[in-house]
Tab-separated table of C-alpha atoms in Angstrom:
chain	number	residue	atom	x	y	z
A	1220	MET	CA	23.946	136.861	-211.971
A	1221	ARG	CA	21.353	133.979	-212.198
A	1222	GLU	CA	18.948	134.600	-214.740
A	1223	PRO	CA	15.454	134.446	-211.645
A	1224	ILE	CA	13.008	131.476	-211.542
A	1225	LEU	CA	9.076	133.046	-210.667
A	1226	ILE	CA	6.798	131.108	-209.077
A	1227	ALA	CA	4.509	132.249	-211.319
A	1228	GLN	CA	4.530	133.205	-214.807
A	1229	PRO	CA	1.275	134.555	-217.119
A	1230	LEU	CA	1.632	132.851	-221.018
A	1231	ILE	CA	0.756	135.621	-222.970
A	1232	GLY	CA	1.413	134.849	-226.634
A	1233	ASP	CA	0.326	136.217	-229.849
A	1234	ALA	CA	-3.187	134.709	-229.952
A	1235	GLU	CA	-3.599	136.617	-226.861
A	1236	VAL	CA	-2.362	139.941	-228.038
A	1237	ALA	CA	-4.648	139.201	-231.871
A	1238	ALA	CA	-7.595	138.270	-229.481
A	1239	VAL	CA	-7.446	141.819	-227.671
A	1240	THR	CA	-6.675	143.701	-230.055
A	1241	ALA	CA	-9.293	142.360	-232.141
A	1242	VAL	CA	-11.963	143.711	-229.521
A	1243	LEU	CA	-10.252	147.053	-229.323
A	1244	ARG	CA	-10.603	148.011	-232.664
A	1245	SER	CA	-14.540	146.518	-232.657
A	1246	ARG	CA	-14.360	149.172	-230.133
A	1247	ALA	CA	-17.482	146.506	-228.213
A	1248	LEU	CA	-16.087	146.113	-225.291
A	1249	VAL	CA	-18.207	144.823	-222.209
A	1250	GLN	CA	-20.181	141.542	-221.696
A	1251	GLY	CA	-20.647	140.835	-226.324
A	1252	GLN	CA	-20.351	138.535	-228.430
A	1253	GLU	CA	-16.919	137.488	-226.886
A	1254	VAL	CA	-18.425	137.129	-223.090
A	1255	ALA	CA	-21.047	134.951	-224.372
A	1256	ALA	CA	-18.791	132.760	-226.896
A	1257	PHE	CA	-16.224	132.120	-223.622
A	1258	GLU	CA	-19.018	130.882	-221.666
A	1259	ASP	CA	-20.151	128.613	-223.885
A	1260	GLU	CA	-16.887	127.279	-224.583
A	1261	PHE	CA	-16.034	127.148	-221.090
A	1262	ALA	CA	-19.565	124.950	-220.899
A	1263	ALA	CA	-17.701	121.809	-222.551
A	1264	MET	CA	-14.670	121.861	-219.987
A	1265	VAL	CA	-17.945	121.029	-217.275
A	1266	ASP	CA	-20.634	118.833	-218.780
A	1267	GLY	CA	-22.015	121.224	-220.223
A	1268	ARG	CA	-23.730	122.854	-217.084
A	1269	PRO	CA	-24.334	126.435	-217.557
A	1270	CYS	CA	-21.555	128.842	-216.957
A	1271	VAL	CA	-21.840	132.469	-216.114
A	1272	ALA	CA	-18.233	134.940	-216.797
A	1273	VAL	CA	-18.314	137.508	-213.886
A	1274	ALA	CA	-15.296	139.791	-212.724
A	1275	SER	CA	-13.151	138.030	-210.764
A	1276	GLY	CA	-13.041	134.743	-208.562
A	1277	THR	CA	-14.368	136.325	-205.448
A	1278	SER	CA	-16.927	137.302	-207.475
A	1279	ALA	CA	-17.960	134.258	-208.923
A	1280	LEU	CA	-18.060	132.141	-206.021
A	1281	GLN	CA	-19.866	135.361	-204.016
A	1282	LEU	CA	-22.676	134.752	-206.797
A	1283	ALA	CA	-22.789	131.197	-206.846
A	1284	LEU	CA	-23.746	131.317	-203.039
A	1285	VAL	CA	-26.558	133.816	-203.707
A	1286	ALA	CA	-27.604	132.333	-206.130
A	1287	LEU	CA	-28.140	128.903	-204.089
A	1288	GLY	CA	-30.147	131.320	-202.075
A	1289	LEU	CA	-27.425	132.407	-198.985
A	1290	GLY	CA	-27.651	134.624	-197.098
A	1291	PRO	CA	-28.140	136.456	-193.693
A	1292	GLY	CA	-29.053	134.397	-191.101
A	1293	ASP	CA	-26.918	131.512	-192.972
A	1294	GLU	CA	-23.694	128.605	-192.015
A	1295	VAL	CA	-21.244	127.360	-194.443
A	1296	ILE	CA	-18.636	125.558	-193.625
A	1297	VAL	CA	-14.924	126.485	-195.289
A	1298	PRO	CA	-11.218	125.214	-194.707
A	1299	SER	CA	-9.136	127.852	-193.429
A	1300	PHE	CA	-6.306	126.660	-194.992
A	1301	THR	CA	-6.822	128.686	-198.577
A	1302	PHE	CA	-5.963	132.213	-199.677
A	1303	ALA	CA	-9.166	134.246	-197.259
A	1304	ALA	CA	-11.456	135.053	-200.544
A	1305	THR	CA	-13.221	131.607	-199.485
A	1306	ALA	CA	-13.980	133.048	-196.767
A	1307	HIS	CA	-14.743	136.566	-197.754
A	1308	ALA	CA	-17.130	135.868	-200.439
A	1309	VAL	CA	-19.341	133.907	-198.033
A	1310	SER	CA	-19.335	136.819	-195.505
A	1311	LEU	CA	-20.452	139.285	-198.369
A	1312	THR	CA	-23.676	137.028	-198.770
A	1313	GLY	CA	-23.954	138.360	-195.423
A	1314	ALA	CA	-23.992	134.121	-193.961
A	1315	THR	CA	-21.138	133.053	-191.908
A	1316	PRO	CA	-18.427	131.146	-192.278
A	1317	VAL	CA	-17.472	127.872	-190.310
A	1318	PHE	CA	-13.883	127.011	-190.363
A	1319	ALA	CA	-13.228	123.553	-190.270
A	1320	ASP	CA	-9.695	121.495	-191.066
A	1321	VAL	CA	-7.868	119.882	-193.858
A	1322	CYS	CA	-6.649	116.220	-194.387
A	1323	ALA	CA	-2.487	116.286	-194.796
A	1324	ASP	CA	-2.386	114.409	-197.725
A	1325	ASP	CA	-4.397	116.468	-200.200
A	1326	PHE	CA	-4.664	119.893	-198.386
A	1327	CYS	CA	-8.221	119.986	-198.791
A	1328	LEU	CA	-11.601	119.563	-196.973
A	1329	ASP	CA	-11.708	117.038	-193.786
A	1330	ALA	CA	-15.086	115.155	-194.385
A	1331	ALA	CA	-15.227	113.926	-191.052
A	1332	ASP	CA	-14.559	116.952	-189.107
A	1333	VAL	CA	-16.698	118.869	-191.181
A	1334	ALA	CA	-19.845	117.155	-190.372
A	1335	ALA	CA	-18.546	117.386	-186.882
A	1336	ARG	CA	-19.467	121.277	-187.295
A	1337	ILE	CA	-22.813	120.588	-189.297
A	1338	GLY	CA	-25.652	122.775	-187.499
A	1339	PRO	CA	-28.682	123.684	-187.946
A	1340	ARG	CA	-28.031	126.584	-189.337
A	1341	THR	CA	-25.338	125.397	-192.154
A	1342	ALA	CA	-26.727	125.817	-195.377
A	1343	ALA	CA	-23.717	124.814	-197.889
A	1344	VAL	CA	-20.055	123.491	-197.824
A	1345	VAL	CA	-17.428	125.099	-199.763
A	1346	ALA	CA	-15.000	122.800	-200.898
A	1347	VAL	CA	-11.450	124.385	-201.848
A	1348	HIS	CA	-9.017	122.557	-204.661
A	1349	LEU	CA	-6.477	123.508	-203.154
A	1350	TYR	CA	-2.905	124.290	-205.543
A	1351	GLY	CA	-5.304	122.408	-207.779
A	1352	GLN	CA	-6.682	118.888	-206.908
A	1353	PRO	CA	-9.883	118.346	-205.931
A	1354	GLY	CA	-9.882	116.606	-201.590
A	1355	ASN	CA	-12.618	113.854	-201.380
A	1356	ILE	CA	-15.839	114.456	-202.865
A	1357	GLY	CA	-17.263	111.535	-202.641
A	1358	ALA	CA	-17.399	111.279	-198.880
A	1359	LEU	CA	-18.106	115.477	-198.849
A	1360	SER	CA	-20.818	114.896	-201.166
A	1361	ALA	CA	-22.116	112.163	-198.976
A	1362	VAL	CA	-21.886	114.193	-195.592
A	1363	CYS	CA	-24.330	117.448	-197.611
A	1364	ARG	CA	-26.418	114.819	-199.263
A	1365	ARG	CA	-27.057	113.289	-195.233
A	1366	HIS	CA	-27.640	116.829	-194.008
A	1367	GLY	CA	-29.428	118.512	-196.698
A	1368	VAL	CA	-27.264	121.469	-197.366
A	1369	ALA	CA	-25.306	121.947	-200.863
A	1370	LEU	CA	-22.287	121.555	-201.900
A	1371	VAL	CA	-19.785	124.854	-203.384
A	1372	GLU	CA	-16.977	124.219	-205.249
A	1373	ASP	CA	-14.347	126.695	-205.112
A	1374	ALA	CA	-12.054	125.853	-208.147
A	1375	ALA	CA	-10.043	129.077	-208.422
A	1376	GLN	CA	-6.872	127.006	-209.042
A	1377	ALA	CA	-8.080	124.158	-210.756
A	1378	HIS	CA	-9.091	124.482	-214.156
A	1379	GLY	CA	-8.832	121.032	-215.783
A	1380	ALA	CA	-8.547	119.020	-212.621
A	1381	GLY	CA	-11.064	116.218	-211.624
A	1382	TYR	CA	-12.277	113.614	-209.471
A	1383	GLU	CA	-13.071	110.053	-210.386
A	1384	GLY	CA	-13.125	111.058	-214.357
A	1385	ARG	CA	-15.523	113.757	-213.702
A	1386	PRO	CA	-14.390	117.527	-214.064
A	1387	ALA	CA	-13.753	120.039	-210.963
A	1388	GLY	CA	-16.583	122.581	-212.245
A	1389	SER	CA	-19.225	119.652	-212.171
A	1390	LEU	CA	-19.376	117.921	-208.864
A	1391	GLY	CA	-21.331	120.135	-207.018
A	1392	GLN	CA	-24.174	122.271	-206.737
A	1393	ALA	CA	-22.262	125.722	-208.318
A	1394	ALA	CA	-18.171	126.079	-208.862
A	1395	ALA	CA	-16.896	129.277	-208.983
A	1396	PHE	CA	-13.250	129.539	-210.981
A	1397	SER	CA	-10.787	132.287	-211.084
A	1398	PHE	CA	-8.891	133.315	-214.338
A	1399	TYR	CA	-6.307	136.072	-212.195
A	1400	ALA	CA	-2.756	136.586	-213.152
A	1401	THR	CA	-1.499	133.458	-211.403
A	1402	LYS	CA	-3.365	130.956	-212.245
A	1403	ASN	CA	-3.399	127.961	-214.960
A	1404	MET	CA	-5.367	130.266	-217.076
A	1405	THR	CA	-5.849	134.253	-217.432
A	1406	THR	CA	-8.172	136.841	-218.360
A	1407	GLY	CA	-6.265	139.334	-216.174
A	1408	GLU	CA	-8.274	139.283	-213.749
A	1409	GLY	CA	-12.046	137.546	-214.023
A	1410	GLY	CA	-13.922	134.039	-212.679
A	1411	MET	CA	-16.791	132.411	-213.691
A	1412	VAL	CA	-19.961	130.704	-212.067
A	1413	VAL	CA	-21.119	127.110	-213.144
A	1414	LEU	CA	-24.692	126.113	-212.161
A	1415	GLU	CA	-26.568	123.059	-212.186
A	1416	ASP	CA	-29.184	124.269	-213.793
A	1417	ASP	CA	-30.425	127.206	-216.085
A	1418	GLN	CA	-32.771	129.038	-213.038
A	1419	ALA	CA	-29.573	129.322	-211.109
A	1420	ALA	CA	-27.463	130.447	-213.937
A	1421	ARG	CA	-30.051	133.447	-215.272
A	1422	ARG	CA	-30.021	134.500	-211.232
A	1423	VAL	CA	-26.436	135.217	-211.831
A	1424	ARG	CA	-26.444	137.003	-214.717
A	1425	LEU	CA	-29.343	139.406	-213.259
A	1426	LEU	CA	-26.701	139.456	-210.155
A	1427	ARG	CA	-23.889	140.631	-211.878
A	1428	ASN	CA	-25.307	143.148	-214.273
A	1429	GLN	CA	-26.979	145.563	-211.770
A	1430	GLY	CA	-30.442	142.903	-211.616
A	1431	MET	CA	-30.998	143.691	-215.060
A	1432	LEU	CA	-31.730	141.114	-218.336
A	1433	GLU	CA	-32.960	143.873	-220.485
A	1434	PRO	CA	-31.985	147.804	-220.209
A	1435	TYR	CA	-32.847	149.702	-217.390
A	1436	ARG	CA	-35.338	146.861	-216.184
A	1437	HIS	CA	-33.630	145.700	-212.633
A	1438	GLU	CA	-35.793	142.207	-211.490
A	1439	VAL	CA	-33.350	142.216	-208.282
A	1440	LEU	CA	-30.729	144.392	-206.440
A	1441	GLY	CA	-27.720	143.386	-208.513
A	1442	HIS	CA	-23.970	143.966	-208.139
A	1443	ASN	CA	-21.507	145.185	-210.900
A	1444	ALA	CA	-19.746	142.153	-211.653
A	1445	ARG	CA	-19.511	142.416	-215.858
A	1446	MET	CA	-16.545	140.206	-217.514
A	1447	THR	CA	-15.120	142.577	-219.998
A	1448	ASP	CA	-15.017	141.531	-223.566
A	1449	ILE	CA	-11.221	142.094	-223.503
A	1450	ALA	CA	-10.995	139.625	-220.959
A	1451	ALA	CA	-13.091	136.802	-222.331
A	1452	ALA	CA	-11.596	137.234	-225.638
A	1453	MET	CA	-7.911	136.805	-223.955
A	1454	GLY	CA	-10.141	133.722	-221.999
A	1455	ARG	CA	-11.052	132.140	-225.095
A	1456	ALA	CA	-7.336	132.299	-226.199
A	1457	GLN	CA	-5.902	130.469	-223.070
A	1458	LEU	CA	-8.556	128.208	-222.830
A	1459	ARG	CA	-7.489	126.336	-225.872
A	1460	ARG	CA	-3.952	126.075	-224.521
A	1461	LEU	CA	-4.936	124.725	-220.663
A	1462	ALA	CA	-4.549	121.196	-222.126
A	1463	ASP	CA	-0.963	121.770	-223.534
A	1464	MET	CA	-0.293	124.799	-220.440
A	1465	ASN	CA	-1.350	121.805	-217.483
A	1466	ALA	CA	0.334	118.860	-219.490
A	1467	ALA	CA	3.518	121.603	-219.046
A	1468	ARG	CA	2.787	121.398	-214.999
A	1469	ARG	CA	2.039	117.437	-214.728
A	1470	LEU	CA	6.153	117.114	-216.707
A	1471	ASN	CA	7.545	119.265	-214.160
A	1472	ALA	CA	5.799	117.967	-211.413
A	1473	GLN	CA	7.163	115.103	-212.307
A	1474	ALA	CA	9.966	116.107	-212.326
A	1475	TYR	CA	10.556	117.310	-208.834
A	1476	ASN	CA	8.346	113.924	-208.081
A	1477	ASP	CA	11.566	112.156	-209.391
A	1478	THR	CA	14.121	114.199	-208.413
A	1479	LEU	CA	13.826	115.691	-204.796
A	1480	ALA	CA	14.258	113.846	-201.602
A	1481	GLY	CA	14.573	114.460	-197.776
A	1482	LEU	CA	10.515	116.682	-197.674
A	1483	VAL	CA	6.900	115.122	-197.947
A	1484	LYS	CA	6.321	115.244	-202.243
A	1485	PRO	CA	2.542	116.477	-202.858
A	1486	THR	CA	0.788	112.866	-204.100
A	1487	GLU	CA	-1.359	113.044	-206.864
A	1488	LEU	CA	-4.636	110.840	-204.968
A	1489	PRO	CA	-5.802	107.615	-207.185
A	1490	ASN	CA	-9.328	109.085	-208.468
A	1491	ARG	CA	-8.470	112.574	-209.389
A	1492	ARG	CA	-6.746	114.986	-211.698
A	1493	HIS	CA	-4.929	117.199	-210.275
A	1494	ALA	CA	-3.839	120.243	-212.320
A	1495	TRP	CA	-0.761	121.464	-210.362
A	1496	HIS	CA	-1.886	124.856	-210.089
A	1497	GLN	CA	0.805	124.303	-207.095
A	1498	TYR	CA	3.656	121.819	-206.661
A	1499	THR	CA	3.028	122.465	-202.367
A	1500	VAL	CA	6.130	120.697	-201.139
A	1501	ARG	CA	5.927	120.234	-196.888
A	1502	VAL	CA	9.208	120.548	-194.662
A	1503	GLU	CA	9.376	119.308	-191.639
A	1504	GLY	CA	12.651	121.237	-190.263
A	1505	ASP	CA	12.974	125.248	-190.836
A	1506	ARG	CA	10.706	126.231	-193.712
A	1507	ASP	CA	11.650	129.814	-194.000
A	1508	ALA	CA	15.857	128.974	-194.101
A	1509	VAL	CA	15.572	126.480	-197.353
A	1510	ALA	CA	13.018	129.131	-198.720
A	1511	ALA	CA	15.521	132.008	-198.286
A	1512	ALA	CA	18.243	129.703	-199.380
A	1513	LEU	CA	16.281	128.867	-202.768
A	1514	ALA	CA	15.890	133.132	-203.243
A	1515	ARG	CA	20.027	133.486	-202.479
A	1516	GLU	CA	19.901	131.044	-205.838
A	1517	ALA	CA	17.193	133.518	-207.566
A	1518	ILE	CA	14.720	131.090	-207.148
A	1519	GLN	CA	11.267	132.501	-206.026
A	1520	THR	CA	8.919	129.982	-203.767
A	1521	GLY	CA	5.910	131.218	-202.543
A	1522	VAL	CA	3.963	129.738	-198.825
A	1523	TYR	CA	0.283	129.498	-199.162
A	1524	TYR	CA	-0.298	129.958	-197.252
A	1525	ARG	CA	1.586	131.056	-194.172
A	1526	ALA	CA	-1.037	132.669	-191.818
A	1527	PRO	CA	-4.712	130.017	-191.961
A	1528	VAL	CA	-7.881	132.413	-192.310
A	1529	HIS	CA	-9.000	131.290	-188.995
A	1530	THR	CA	-6.499	133.724	-187.461
A	1531	GLN	CA	-6.674	136.303	-189.505
A	1532	PRO	CA	-7.704	140.113	-187.823
A	1533	ALA	CA	-10.743	139.416	-189.845
A	1534	TYR	CA	-11.983	136.616	-188.077
A	1535	ALA	CA	-10.535	135.177	-185.537
A	1536	ASP	CA	-12.638	132.549	-183.770
A	1537	GLY	CA	-9.946	130.932	-181.890
A	1538	SER	CA	-10.739	127.676	-183.955
A	1539	GLU	CA	-8.333	124.574	-183.147
A	1540	LEU	CA	-7.866	122.821	-186.184
A	1541	PRO	CA	-4.100	121.350	-185.586
A	1542	VAL	CA	-3.934	119.881	-189.299
A	1543	THR	CA	-4.125	123.241	-190.660
A	1544	ALA	CA	-1.733	124.506	-188.440
A	1545	GLN	CA	0.555	122.144	-189.093
A	1546	LEU	CA	0.511	122.360	-192.670
A	1547	ALA	CA	0.767	126.006	-193.057
A	1548	ALA	CA	4.257	125.627	-190.585
A	1549	GLN	CA	5.441	123.062	-193.072
A	1550	VAL	CA	3.927	123.742	-196.655
A	1551	LEU	CA	6.595	125.201	-199.468
A	1552	SER	CA	5.301	125.656	-203.315
A	1553	LEU	CA	7.889	125.502	-205.971
A	1554	PRO	CA	7.923	126.841	-209.665
A	1555	VAL	CA	5.680	124.594	-211.995
A	1556	HIS	CA	4.281	126.339	-213.981
A	1557	PRO	CA	4.754	126.010	-217.798
A	1558	GLY	CA	7.798	128.981	-218.351
A	1559	VAL	CA	9.919	126.785	-216.236
A	1560	SER	CA	11.587	124.750	-218.197
A	1561	PRO	CA	13.354	121.306	-217.603
A	1562	SER	CA	16.834	122.499	-216.725
A	1563	GLN	CA	15.417	125.349	-214.905
A	1564	VAL	CA	13.439	121.944	-212.540
A	1565	GLN	CA	16.543	120.383	-212.330
A	1566	ARG	CA	18.394	124.068	-211.181
A	1567	ILE	CA	15.745	123.891	-208.344
A	1568	ALA	CA	15.019	120.477	-207.519
A	1569	ALA	CA	19.708	120.569	-206.418
A	1570	ALA	CA	19.067	123.639	-204.845
A	1571	LEU	CA	16.080	122.567	-202.579
A	1572	ASN	CA	18.498	119.365	-202.070
A	1573	GLU	CA	21.355	120.955	-201.187
A	1574	ALA	CA	19.556	123.138	-198.739
A	1575	LEU	CA	17.584	120.439	-196.785
A	1576	ALA	CA	21.271	118.730	-196.382
């Protein structure tokens, strides 16, 4: 039987094990020195902006929105072609997600469609850097400035990505990263909120810890969204390896670009820096039959996302999003993570080319 090739595989090495073991032996497990150090080190990757570590990527996006003052009565424009957590984070603030279409070339929000959906209650736009590449941030920023609304980055898949020389996480008024196990870097579970100013960061620090900065002095209603020192220690080790892990993803993506045919390959646009969280092709024929053929060769693929958020039972609103519908029927993600060897990339490409033929 051929060795399976997985769609995602976190790389956990001796450095991560040693870092976590040191925390366990210290018995200081929650929101201590490791969390503070992780926040400082992550800030260096996002142009020095204040960072606040939290329990998940969803918490990061929700608390970022709350820190910007969003709540009941507000509307937030989001893509439907994303993981549902983007919309969930909006809904959990009490605001209402409004779904917009995306562009076929980068899978990210279409600025023209966003502009058409802005109304008197619109308070923010959440730009999802889907699969690891930021969208047209210049156009989205211009729309947001024109209408006086905030631009928030959902950078859950974009660690190390960039736009016009600026890092993802520094492109809007706030940003949210995820450290879930499948991401470019992981803490198992966890997230990071990135803010423009210290006052907003202070509000997130309150919100993540039951409204407290001082023990048993609750300034606001808060959540339990703390990151553990165990997770932060692992995150610090992963952060030191991120550039190398992303470079391996890039090499794998380039190898696919050089060898695949008969489908639409993803494009790194000239003013972007792709983090290659996913290598996502578009199959214009029977996508599921192609995925099944690869599965028979022990090659795992992913469909992100088969059912757009606006079609889900929690949100079904009848929106017409033609590009989103087309992409949902065509996209297929191939293993691109650093655990995929050059020979495995060639094996995947050969199997895919054969399935398409």
